[in-house]
Coordinates of C-alpha atoms (C1' of nucleotides) in Angstrom, one line a residue:
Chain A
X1 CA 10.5 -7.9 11.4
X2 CA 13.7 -9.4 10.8
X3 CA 15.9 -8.1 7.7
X4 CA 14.9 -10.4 4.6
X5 CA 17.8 -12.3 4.3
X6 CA 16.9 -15.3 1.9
X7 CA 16.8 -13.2 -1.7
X8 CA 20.2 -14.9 -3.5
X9 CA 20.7 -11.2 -5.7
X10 CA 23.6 -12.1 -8.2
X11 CA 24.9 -10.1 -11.6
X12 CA 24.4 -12.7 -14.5
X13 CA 26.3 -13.0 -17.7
X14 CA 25.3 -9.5 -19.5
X15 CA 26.0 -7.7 -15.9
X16 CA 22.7 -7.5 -14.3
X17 CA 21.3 -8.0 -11.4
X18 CA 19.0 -11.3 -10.8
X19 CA 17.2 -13.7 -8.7
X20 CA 19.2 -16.7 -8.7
X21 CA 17.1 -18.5 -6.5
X22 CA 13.6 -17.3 -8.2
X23 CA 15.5 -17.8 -11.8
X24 CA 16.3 -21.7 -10.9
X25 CA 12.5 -21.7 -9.8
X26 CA 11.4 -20.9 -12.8
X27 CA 13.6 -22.6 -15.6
X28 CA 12.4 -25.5 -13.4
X29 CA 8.7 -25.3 -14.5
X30 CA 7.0 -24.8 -17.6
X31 CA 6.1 -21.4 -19.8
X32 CA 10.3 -21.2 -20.8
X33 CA 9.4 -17.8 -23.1
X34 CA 8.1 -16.0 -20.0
X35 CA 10.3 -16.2 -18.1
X36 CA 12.1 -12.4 -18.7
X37 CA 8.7 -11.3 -18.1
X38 CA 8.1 -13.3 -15.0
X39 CA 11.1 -12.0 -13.8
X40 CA 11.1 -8.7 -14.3
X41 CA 7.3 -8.1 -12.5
X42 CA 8.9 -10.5 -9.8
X43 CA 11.9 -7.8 -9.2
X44 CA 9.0 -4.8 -10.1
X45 CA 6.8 -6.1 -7.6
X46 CA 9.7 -6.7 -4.5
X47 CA 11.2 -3.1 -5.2
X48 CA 7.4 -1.9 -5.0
X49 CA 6.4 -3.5 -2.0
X50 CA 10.1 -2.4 -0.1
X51 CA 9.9 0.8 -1.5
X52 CA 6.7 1.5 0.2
X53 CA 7.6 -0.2 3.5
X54 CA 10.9 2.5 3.5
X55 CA 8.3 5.0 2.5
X56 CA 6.2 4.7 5.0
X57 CA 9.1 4.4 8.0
X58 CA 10.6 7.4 6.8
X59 CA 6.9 9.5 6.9
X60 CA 6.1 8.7 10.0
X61 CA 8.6 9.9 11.8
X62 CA 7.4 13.3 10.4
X63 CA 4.0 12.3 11.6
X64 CA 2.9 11.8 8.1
X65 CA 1.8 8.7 5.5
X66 CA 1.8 8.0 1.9
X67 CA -2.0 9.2 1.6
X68 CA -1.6 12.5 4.0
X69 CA 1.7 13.4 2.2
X70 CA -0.2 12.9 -1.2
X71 CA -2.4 16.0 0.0
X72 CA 0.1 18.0 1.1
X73 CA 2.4 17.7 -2.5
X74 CA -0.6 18.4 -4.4
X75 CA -2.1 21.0 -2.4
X76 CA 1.6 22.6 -2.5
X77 CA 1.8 22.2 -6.9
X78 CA -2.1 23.4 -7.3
X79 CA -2.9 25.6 -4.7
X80 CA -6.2 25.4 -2.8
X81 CA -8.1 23.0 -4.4
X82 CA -11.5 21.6 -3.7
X83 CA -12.2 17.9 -1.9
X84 CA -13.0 16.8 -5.0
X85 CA -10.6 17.7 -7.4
X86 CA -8.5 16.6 -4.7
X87 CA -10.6 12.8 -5.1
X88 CA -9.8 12.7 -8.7
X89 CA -6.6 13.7 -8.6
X90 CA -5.2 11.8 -5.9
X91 CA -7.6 8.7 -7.5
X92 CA -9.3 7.8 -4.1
X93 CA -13.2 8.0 -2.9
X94 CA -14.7 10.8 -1.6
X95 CA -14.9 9.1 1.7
X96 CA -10.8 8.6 1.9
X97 CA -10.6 12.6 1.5
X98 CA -12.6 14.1 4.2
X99 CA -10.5 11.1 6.4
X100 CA -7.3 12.2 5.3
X101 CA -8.2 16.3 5.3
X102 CA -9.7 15.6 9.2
X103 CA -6.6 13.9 10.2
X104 CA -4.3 16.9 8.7
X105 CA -6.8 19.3 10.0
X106 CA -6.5 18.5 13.4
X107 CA -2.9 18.6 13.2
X108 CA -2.9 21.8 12.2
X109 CA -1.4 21.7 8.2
X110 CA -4.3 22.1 6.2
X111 CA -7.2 24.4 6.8
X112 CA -10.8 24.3 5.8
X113 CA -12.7 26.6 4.1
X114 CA -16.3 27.2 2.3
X115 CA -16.5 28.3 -1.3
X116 CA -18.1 31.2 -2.0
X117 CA -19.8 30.6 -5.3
X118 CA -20.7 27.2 -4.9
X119 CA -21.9 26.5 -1.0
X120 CA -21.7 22.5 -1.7
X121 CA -17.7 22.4 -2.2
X122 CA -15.3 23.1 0.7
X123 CA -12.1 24.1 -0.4
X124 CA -9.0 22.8 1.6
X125 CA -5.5 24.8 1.7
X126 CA -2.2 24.7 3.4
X127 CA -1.8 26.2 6.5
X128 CA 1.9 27.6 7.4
X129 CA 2.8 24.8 9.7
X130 CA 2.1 22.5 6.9
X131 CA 4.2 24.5 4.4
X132 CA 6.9 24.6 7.1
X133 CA 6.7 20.9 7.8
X134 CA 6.6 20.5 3.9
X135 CA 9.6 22.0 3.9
X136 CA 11.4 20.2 6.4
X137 CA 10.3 17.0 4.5
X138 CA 11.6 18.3 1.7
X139 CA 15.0 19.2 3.2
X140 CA 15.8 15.6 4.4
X141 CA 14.5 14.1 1.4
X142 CA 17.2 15.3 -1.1
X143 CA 19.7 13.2 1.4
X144 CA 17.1 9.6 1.2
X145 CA 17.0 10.2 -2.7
X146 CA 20.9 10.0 -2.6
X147 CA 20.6 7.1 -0.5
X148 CA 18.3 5.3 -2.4
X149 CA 20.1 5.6 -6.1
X150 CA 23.2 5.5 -4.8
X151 CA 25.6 3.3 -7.5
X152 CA 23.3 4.7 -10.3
X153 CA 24.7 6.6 -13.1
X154 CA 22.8 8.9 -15.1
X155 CA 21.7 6.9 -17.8
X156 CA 20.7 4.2 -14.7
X157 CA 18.3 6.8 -13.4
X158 CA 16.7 8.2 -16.8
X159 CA 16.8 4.6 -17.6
X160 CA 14.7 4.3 -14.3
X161 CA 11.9 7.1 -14.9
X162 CA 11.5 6.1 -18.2
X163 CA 10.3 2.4 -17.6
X164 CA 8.8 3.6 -14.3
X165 CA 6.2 5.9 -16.7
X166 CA 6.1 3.6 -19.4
X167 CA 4.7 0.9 -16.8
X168 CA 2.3 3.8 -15.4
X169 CA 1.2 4.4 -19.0
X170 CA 0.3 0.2 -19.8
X171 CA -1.1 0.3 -16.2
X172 CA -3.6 3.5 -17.1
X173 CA -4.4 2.5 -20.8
X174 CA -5.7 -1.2 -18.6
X175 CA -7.3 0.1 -16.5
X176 CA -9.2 2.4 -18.8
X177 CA -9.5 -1.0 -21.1
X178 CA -11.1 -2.7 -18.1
X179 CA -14.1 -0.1 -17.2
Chain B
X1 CA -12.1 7.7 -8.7
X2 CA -11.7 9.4 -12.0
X3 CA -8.3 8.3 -14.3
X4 CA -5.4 10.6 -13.1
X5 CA -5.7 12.7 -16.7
X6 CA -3.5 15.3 -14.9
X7 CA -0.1 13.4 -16.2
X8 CA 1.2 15.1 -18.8
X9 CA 3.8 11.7 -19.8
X10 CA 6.2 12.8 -23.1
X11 CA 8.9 12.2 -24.9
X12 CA 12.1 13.9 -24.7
X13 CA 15.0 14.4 -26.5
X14 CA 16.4 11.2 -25.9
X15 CA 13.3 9.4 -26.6
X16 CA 12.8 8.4 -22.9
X17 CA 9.5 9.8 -21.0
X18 CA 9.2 12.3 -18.9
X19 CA 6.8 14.4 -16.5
X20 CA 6.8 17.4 -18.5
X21 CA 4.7 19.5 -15.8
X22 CA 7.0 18.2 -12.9
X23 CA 10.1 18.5 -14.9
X24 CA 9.3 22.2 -15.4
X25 CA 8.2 22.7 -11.7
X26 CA 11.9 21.4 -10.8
X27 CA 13.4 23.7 -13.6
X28 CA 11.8 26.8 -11.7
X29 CA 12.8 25.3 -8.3
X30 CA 16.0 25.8 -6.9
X31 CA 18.4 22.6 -6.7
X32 CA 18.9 21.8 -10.1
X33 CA 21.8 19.0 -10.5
X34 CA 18.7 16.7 -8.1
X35 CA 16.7 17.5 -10.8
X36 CA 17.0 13.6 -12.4
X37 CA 17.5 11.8 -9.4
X38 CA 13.7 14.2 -8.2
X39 CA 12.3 13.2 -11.8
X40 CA 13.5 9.5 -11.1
X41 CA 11.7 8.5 -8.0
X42 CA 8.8 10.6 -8.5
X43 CA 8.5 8.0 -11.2
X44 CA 9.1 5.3 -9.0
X45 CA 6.4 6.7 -6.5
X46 CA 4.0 6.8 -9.3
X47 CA 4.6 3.3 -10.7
X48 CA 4.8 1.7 -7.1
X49 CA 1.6 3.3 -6.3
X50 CA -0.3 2.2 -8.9
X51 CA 1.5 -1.5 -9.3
X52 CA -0.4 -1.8 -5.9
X53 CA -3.6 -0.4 -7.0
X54 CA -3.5 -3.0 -9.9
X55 CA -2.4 -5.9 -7.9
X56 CA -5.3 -5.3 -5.1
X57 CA -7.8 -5.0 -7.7
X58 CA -7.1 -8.4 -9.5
X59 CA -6.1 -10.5 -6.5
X60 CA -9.2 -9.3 -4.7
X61 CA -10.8 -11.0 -8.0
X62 CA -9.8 -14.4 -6.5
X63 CA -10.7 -13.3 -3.0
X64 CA -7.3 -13.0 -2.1
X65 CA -4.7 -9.3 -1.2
X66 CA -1.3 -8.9 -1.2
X67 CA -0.5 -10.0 1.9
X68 CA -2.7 -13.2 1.8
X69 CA -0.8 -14.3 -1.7
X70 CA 3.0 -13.3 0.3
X71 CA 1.8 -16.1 2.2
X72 CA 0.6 -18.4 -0.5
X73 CA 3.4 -17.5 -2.7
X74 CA 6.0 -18.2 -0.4
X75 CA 4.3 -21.7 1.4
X76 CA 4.6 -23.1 -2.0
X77 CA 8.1 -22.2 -3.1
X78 CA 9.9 -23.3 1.0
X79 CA 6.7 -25.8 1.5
X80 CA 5.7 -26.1 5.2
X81 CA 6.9 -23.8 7.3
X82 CA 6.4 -22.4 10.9
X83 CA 4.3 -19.2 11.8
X84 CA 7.6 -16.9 13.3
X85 CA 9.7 -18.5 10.1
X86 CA 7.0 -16.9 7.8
X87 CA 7.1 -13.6 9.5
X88 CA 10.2 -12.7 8.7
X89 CA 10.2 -14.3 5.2
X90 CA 7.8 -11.7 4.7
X91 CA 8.7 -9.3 7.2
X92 CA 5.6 -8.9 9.2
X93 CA 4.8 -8.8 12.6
X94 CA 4.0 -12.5 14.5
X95 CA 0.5 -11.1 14.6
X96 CA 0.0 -10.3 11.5
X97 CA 1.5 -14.0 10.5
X98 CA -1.6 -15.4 13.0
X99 CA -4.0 -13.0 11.1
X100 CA -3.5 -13.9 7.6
X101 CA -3.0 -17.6 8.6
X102 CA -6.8 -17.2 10.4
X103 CA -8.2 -16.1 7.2
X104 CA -6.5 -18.3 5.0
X105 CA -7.5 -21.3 6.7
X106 CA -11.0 -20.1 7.0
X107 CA -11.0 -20.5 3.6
X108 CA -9.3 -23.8 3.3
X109 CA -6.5 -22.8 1.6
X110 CA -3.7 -23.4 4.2
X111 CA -3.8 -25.9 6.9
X112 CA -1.9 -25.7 10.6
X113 CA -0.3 -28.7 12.5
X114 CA 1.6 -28.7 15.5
X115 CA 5.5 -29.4 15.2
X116 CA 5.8 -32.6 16.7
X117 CA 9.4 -31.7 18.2
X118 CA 8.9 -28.2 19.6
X119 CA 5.4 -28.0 20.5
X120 CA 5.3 -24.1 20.8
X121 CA 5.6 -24.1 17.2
X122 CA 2.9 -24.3 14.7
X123 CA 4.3 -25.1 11.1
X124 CA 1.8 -23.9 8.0
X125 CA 1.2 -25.9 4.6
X126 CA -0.9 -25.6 1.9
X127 CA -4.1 -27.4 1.7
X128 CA -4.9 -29.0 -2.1
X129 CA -7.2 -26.3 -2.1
X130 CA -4.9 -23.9 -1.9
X131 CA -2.8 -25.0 -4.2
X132 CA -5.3 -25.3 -6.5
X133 CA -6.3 -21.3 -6.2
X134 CA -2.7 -20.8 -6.9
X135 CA -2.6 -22.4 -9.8
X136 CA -5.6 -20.5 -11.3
X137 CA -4.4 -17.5 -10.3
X138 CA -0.6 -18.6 -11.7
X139 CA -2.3 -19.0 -15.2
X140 CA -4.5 -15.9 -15.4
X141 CA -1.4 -14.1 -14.3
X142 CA 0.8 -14.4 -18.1
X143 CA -1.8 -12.9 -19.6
X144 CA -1.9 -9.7 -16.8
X145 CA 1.9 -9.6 -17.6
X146 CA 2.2 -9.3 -21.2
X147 CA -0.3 -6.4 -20.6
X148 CA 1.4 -4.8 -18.1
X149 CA 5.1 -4.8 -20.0
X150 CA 3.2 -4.6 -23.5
X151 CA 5.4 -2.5 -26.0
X152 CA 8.3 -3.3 -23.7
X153 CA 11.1 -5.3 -25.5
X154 CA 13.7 -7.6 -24.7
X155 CA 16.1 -5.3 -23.4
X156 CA 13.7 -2.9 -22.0
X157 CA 12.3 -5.6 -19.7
X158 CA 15.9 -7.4 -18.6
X159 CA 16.6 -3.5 -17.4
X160 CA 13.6 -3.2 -15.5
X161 CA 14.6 -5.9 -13.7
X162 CA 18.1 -4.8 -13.3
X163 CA 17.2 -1.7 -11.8
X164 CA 14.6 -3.2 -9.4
X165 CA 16.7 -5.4 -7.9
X166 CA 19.2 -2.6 -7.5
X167 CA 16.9 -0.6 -5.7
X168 CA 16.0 -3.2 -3.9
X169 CA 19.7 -3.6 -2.9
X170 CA 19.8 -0.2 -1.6
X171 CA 17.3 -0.4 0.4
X172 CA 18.5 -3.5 2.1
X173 CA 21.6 -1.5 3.0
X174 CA 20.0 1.5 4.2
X175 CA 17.2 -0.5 6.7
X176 CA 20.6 -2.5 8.0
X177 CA 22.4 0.5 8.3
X178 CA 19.6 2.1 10.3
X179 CA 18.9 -0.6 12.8
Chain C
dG1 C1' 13.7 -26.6 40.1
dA2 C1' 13.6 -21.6 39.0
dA3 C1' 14.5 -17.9 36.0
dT4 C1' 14.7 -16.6 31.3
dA5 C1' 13.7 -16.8 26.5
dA6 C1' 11.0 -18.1 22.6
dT7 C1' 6.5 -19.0 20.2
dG8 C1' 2.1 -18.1 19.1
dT9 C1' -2.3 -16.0 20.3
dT10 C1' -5.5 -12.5 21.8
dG11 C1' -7.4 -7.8 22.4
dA12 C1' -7.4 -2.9 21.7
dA13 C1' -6.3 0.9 18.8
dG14 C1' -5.3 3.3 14.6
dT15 C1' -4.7 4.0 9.5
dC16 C1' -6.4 3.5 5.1
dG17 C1' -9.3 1.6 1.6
dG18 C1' -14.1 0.7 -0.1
dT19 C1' -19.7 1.0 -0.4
dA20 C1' -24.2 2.9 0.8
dA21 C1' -27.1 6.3 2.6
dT22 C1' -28.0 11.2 3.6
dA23 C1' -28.3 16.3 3.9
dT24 C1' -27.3 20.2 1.5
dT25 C1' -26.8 22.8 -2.5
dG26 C1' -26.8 24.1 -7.5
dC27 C1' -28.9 23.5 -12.0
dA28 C1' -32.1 22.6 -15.7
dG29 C1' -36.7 22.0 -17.4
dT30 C1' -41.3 23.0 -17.1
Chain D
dA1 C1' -41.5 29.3 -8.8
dC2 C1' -41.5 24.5 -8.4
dT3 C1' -39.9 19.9 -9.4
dG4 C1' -36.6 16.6 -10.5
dC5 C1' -31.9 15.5 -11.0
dA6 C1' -26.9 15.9 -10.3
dA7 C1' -23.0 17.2 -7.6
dT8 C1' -20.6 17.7 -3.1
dA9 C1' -19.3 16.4 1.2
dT10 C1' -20.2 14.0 5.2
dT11 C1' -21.7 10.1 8.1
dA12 C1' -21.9 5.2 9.3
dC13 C1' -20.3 0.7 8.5
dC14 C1' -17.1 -2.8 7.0
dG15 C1' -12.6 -5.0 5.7
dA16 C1' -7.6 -5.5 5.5
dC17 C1' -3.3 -4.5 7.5
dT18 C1' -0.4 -2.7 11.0
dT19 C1' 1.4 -1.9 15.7
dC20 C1' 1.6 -2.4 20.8
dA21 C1' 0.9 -4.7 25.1
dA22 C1' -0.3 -8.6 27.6
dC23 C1' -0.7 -13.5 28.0
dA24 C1' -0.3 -18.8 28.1
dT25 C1' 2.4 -22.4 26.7
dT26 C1' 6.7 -24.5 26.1
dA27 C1' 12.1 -24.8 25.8
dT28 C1' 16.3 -23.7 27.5
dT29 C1' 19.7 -22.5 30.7
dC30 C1' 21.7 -21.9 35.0

DNA sequence: GAATAATGTTGAAGTCGGTAATATTGCAGT
DNA sequence: ACTGCAATATTACCGACTTCAACATTATTC
């Protein structure tokens, strides 16, 4: 629970940001060539994990979570969609679905409904408390966003979503590779 | 479970990717100067989510999950260390510490022993098993990260780590500035 | 010596992820 | 029309991780 206070974060000679401690580790051991790659997944991997842990605090005090607020977003950009298409786009089982619509069901921000063509698929949709709490979300989170790249320029930050979605890209071409 | 196919990833002007469907959702939205810091950590999101899905699927190869390897990962860099040091290494809870720790050891891989000076404390250590998993798992892991930062090149991947680590700063500063 | 704090463990509960089995419904072939 | 198959959503069950509250044991402090 305590603040992680043992990560030695120093600029190096071309101005960036490192592991000093990790770095040492490394030009210790073996595989010498890997080691830009070894460090960069070990940087990927720590802002991953923290970013999710800040994630996650910051949801639930809205009374949401990563998976819930996943519904919400999409169901705000599509529309009404069906639990399926809401699987497959949200790339979880079935199962996880009808979970996360029950939980956001019973609090009262999504709503329920049979299709009329097709009496197999039940459609979900927003209600208006969950486009109001949406919103609210939404209204705070233009102040964390500020927070979080605060001491990046612009060319940090389009430097940022670029390697962000070219890691997304390898990680989707993989994964396709692997099935 | 279907491949998220609903990413429409391009190239702008400036040769970096982008979102093109988000990017125009933002366009017809209303706080446009946000628009790159929005584009920049919906990127993030994306990439932290499916870093995770990717590490779970290949550690649970070598019957092991993120929070198992924290612990693995970190016995072998500090060596033997007590149960409340580890939780806050990795910021967990205590009981979550005694929970991976149970499983671990049920498989061999990690060993307790009482402290011999304070004999509340029990200290952690890897067994040879143990170490032995990490090393197997150490050397499938260059391969899984030349894929994952393939077509990435030098400077590419030094900035990825840059940029992590300054997130990562950020959000060291916000949690402290919170509590 | 007694009160307090620290350390680790336990149990209960909840969230989120997966698989497998099942009922219902649509669809295609005969 | 009937049969067989696929799709859809749900149920039940399990596993991993998290928190909270309570507890026993041990140090520390007054």
């Amino acid at each position: 629970m305590e603040p992680n206070c043992e990560s030695p974060i120093a600029l190096d000679d071309n101005g960036r940001l490192y592991n000093r401690r990790f770095r040492e580790h490394l030009l210790a051991s073996a595989d010498q060539p890997n080691i830009p790659t070894a460090e960069a997944l070990a940087a990927l991997r720590l802002a991953s994990h923290n970013f999710r842990i800040t994630m996650d605090r910051w949801l639930e005090r809205h009374q949401l979570s990563e998976g819930r607020m996943g519904v919400l977003w999409r169901l705000r950009g599509t529309g009404p969609m069906t639990l399926g298409d809401l699987a497959s786009a949200l790339d979880v089982s079935p199962r996880n679905i009808t979970g996360l619509i029950d939980h956001l069901e019973r609090d009262g921000l999504v709503e329920r409904s049979p299709d009329a063509d097709d009496r197999r698929v039940t459609r979900a949709r927003l209600t208006p408390v969950g486009e109001a709490r949406l919103a609210a979300v939404r209204g705070e989170m233009v102040e964390a966003r500020s927070h979080m790249l605060a001491g990046f320029n612009d060319e940090e930050i389009d430097l940022l979503r670029h390697l962000c979605l070219k890691l997304v890209q390898n990680m989707h071409m993989e994964k396709e590779a692997r099935s």
